[in-house]
Short mmCIF file of C-alpha atoms in Angstrom, two decimals:
data_model
loop_
_atom_site.label_atom_id
_atom_site.label_comp_id
_atom_site.label_asym_id
_atom_site.label_seq_id
_atom_site.Cartn_x
_atom_site.Cartn_y
_atom_site.Cartn_z
CA MET C 28 70.31 4.85 -199.71
CA LYS C 29 66.85 5.88 -199.57
CA TYR C 30 65.71 9.50 -198.66
CA SER C 31 62.91 10.30 -196.77
CA LEU C 32 61.37 13.94 -196.52
CA VAL C 33 58.85 14.25 -193.77
CA ILE C 34 56.87 17.67 -194.26
CA PRO C 35 54.82 18.88 -191.31
CA CYS C 36 51.86 20.92 -192.52
CA TYR C 37 49.60 23.25 -190.38
CA ASN C 38 47.03 24.77 -192.60
CA LYS C 39 49.07 24.86 -195.81
CA ASN C 40 46.64 23.78 -198.07
CA GLY C 41 47.05 26.31 -200.94
CA ASN C 42 50.78 25.78 -200.88
CA LEU C 43 51.25 22.15 -201.01
CA SER C 44 50.72 21.44 -204.71
CA ILE C 45 53.59 24.06 -205.28
CA LEU C 46 56.03 22.55 -202.67
CA HIS C 47 55.21 19.10 -203.97
CA ASN C 48 56.09 19.71 -207.49
CA GLU C 49 59.21 21.57 -206.41
CA ILE C 50 60.30 18.58 -204.16
CA LYS C 51 59.67 16.03 -206.99
CA LYS C 52 61.74 18.11 -209.45
CA VAL C 53 64.64 18.42 -206.95
CA MET C 54 64.42 14.72 -205.96
CA SER C 55 64.27 13.53 -209.72
CA SER C 56 67.38 15.20 -210.64
CA ILE C 57 69.49 13.87 -207.73
CA THR C 58 68.29 10.40 -207.35
CA ASP C 59 66.07 7.56 -208.81
CA GLN C 60 62.40 7.50 -208.55
CA ASN C 61 62.33 4.55 -206.20
CA LYS C 62 65.02 6.05 -203.60
CA TYR C 63 62.86 8.55 -201.88
CA GLU C 64 59.61 9.07 -200.23
CA ILE C 65 57.72 12.21 -199.47
CA ILE C 66 55.77 12.04 -196.13
CA TYR C 67 53.22 14.77 -195.42
CA VAL C 68 52.08 14.89 -191.55
CA ASN C 69 49.02 16.52 -190.78
CA ASP C 70 50.41 18.78 -187.62
CA GLY C 71 46.94 19.55 -186.21
CA SER C 72 45.75 21.33 -189.24
CA ILE C 73 42.05 22.06 -189.58
CA SER C 74 42.13 22.12 -193.15
CA PHE C 75 41.38 18.71 -194.98
CA MET C 76 44.87 18.62 -197.00
CA SER C 77 44.43 15.02 -198.01
CA ILE C 78 42.00 16.26 -200.69
CA ASN C 79 44.39 18.62 -201.90
CA LEU C 80 47.20 15.95 -202.21
CA LYS C 81 45.18 13.12 -203.47
CA PRO C 82 46.04 13.92 -207.20
CA HIS C 83 49.94 13.58 -206.15
CA SER C 84 49.38 10.23 -204.23
CA LEU C 85 47.78 8.67 -207.42
CA GLU C 86 50.82 10.12 -209.60
CA CYS C 87 53.50 9.02 -206.90
CA GLY C 88 52.21 5.92 -205.90
CA SER C 89 54.44 4.12 -203.03
CA ASN C 90 56.71 7.26 -202.88
CA PHE C 91 53.88 9.22 -201.17
CA ARG C 92 51.94 9.02 -197.98
CA VAL C 93 49.97 11.45 -195.80
CA LEU C 94 49.88 10.85 -192.14
CA ASP C 95 47.10 12.25 -189.82
CA PRO C 96 48.19 11.20 -186.22
CA ARG C 97 44.73 12.46 -185.03
CA LYS C 98 43.11 9.49 -187.08
CA SER C 99 45.16 6.73 -185.81
#
């Protein structure tokens, strides 16, 4: 089974790194690295959260996505 964590983000730039690190700790303790993904969804935020999350995307690879419905 693969887990997908979908996290809506609205102007939460300062908290995203903390949240991401905590999620990774929990998920790595309960499942294999390739059995989960973390999806951050820009929920109309005016802050540019993808800059804050870029280091995490490089670290997590395919287990990590940032979606911005406004740019689709």
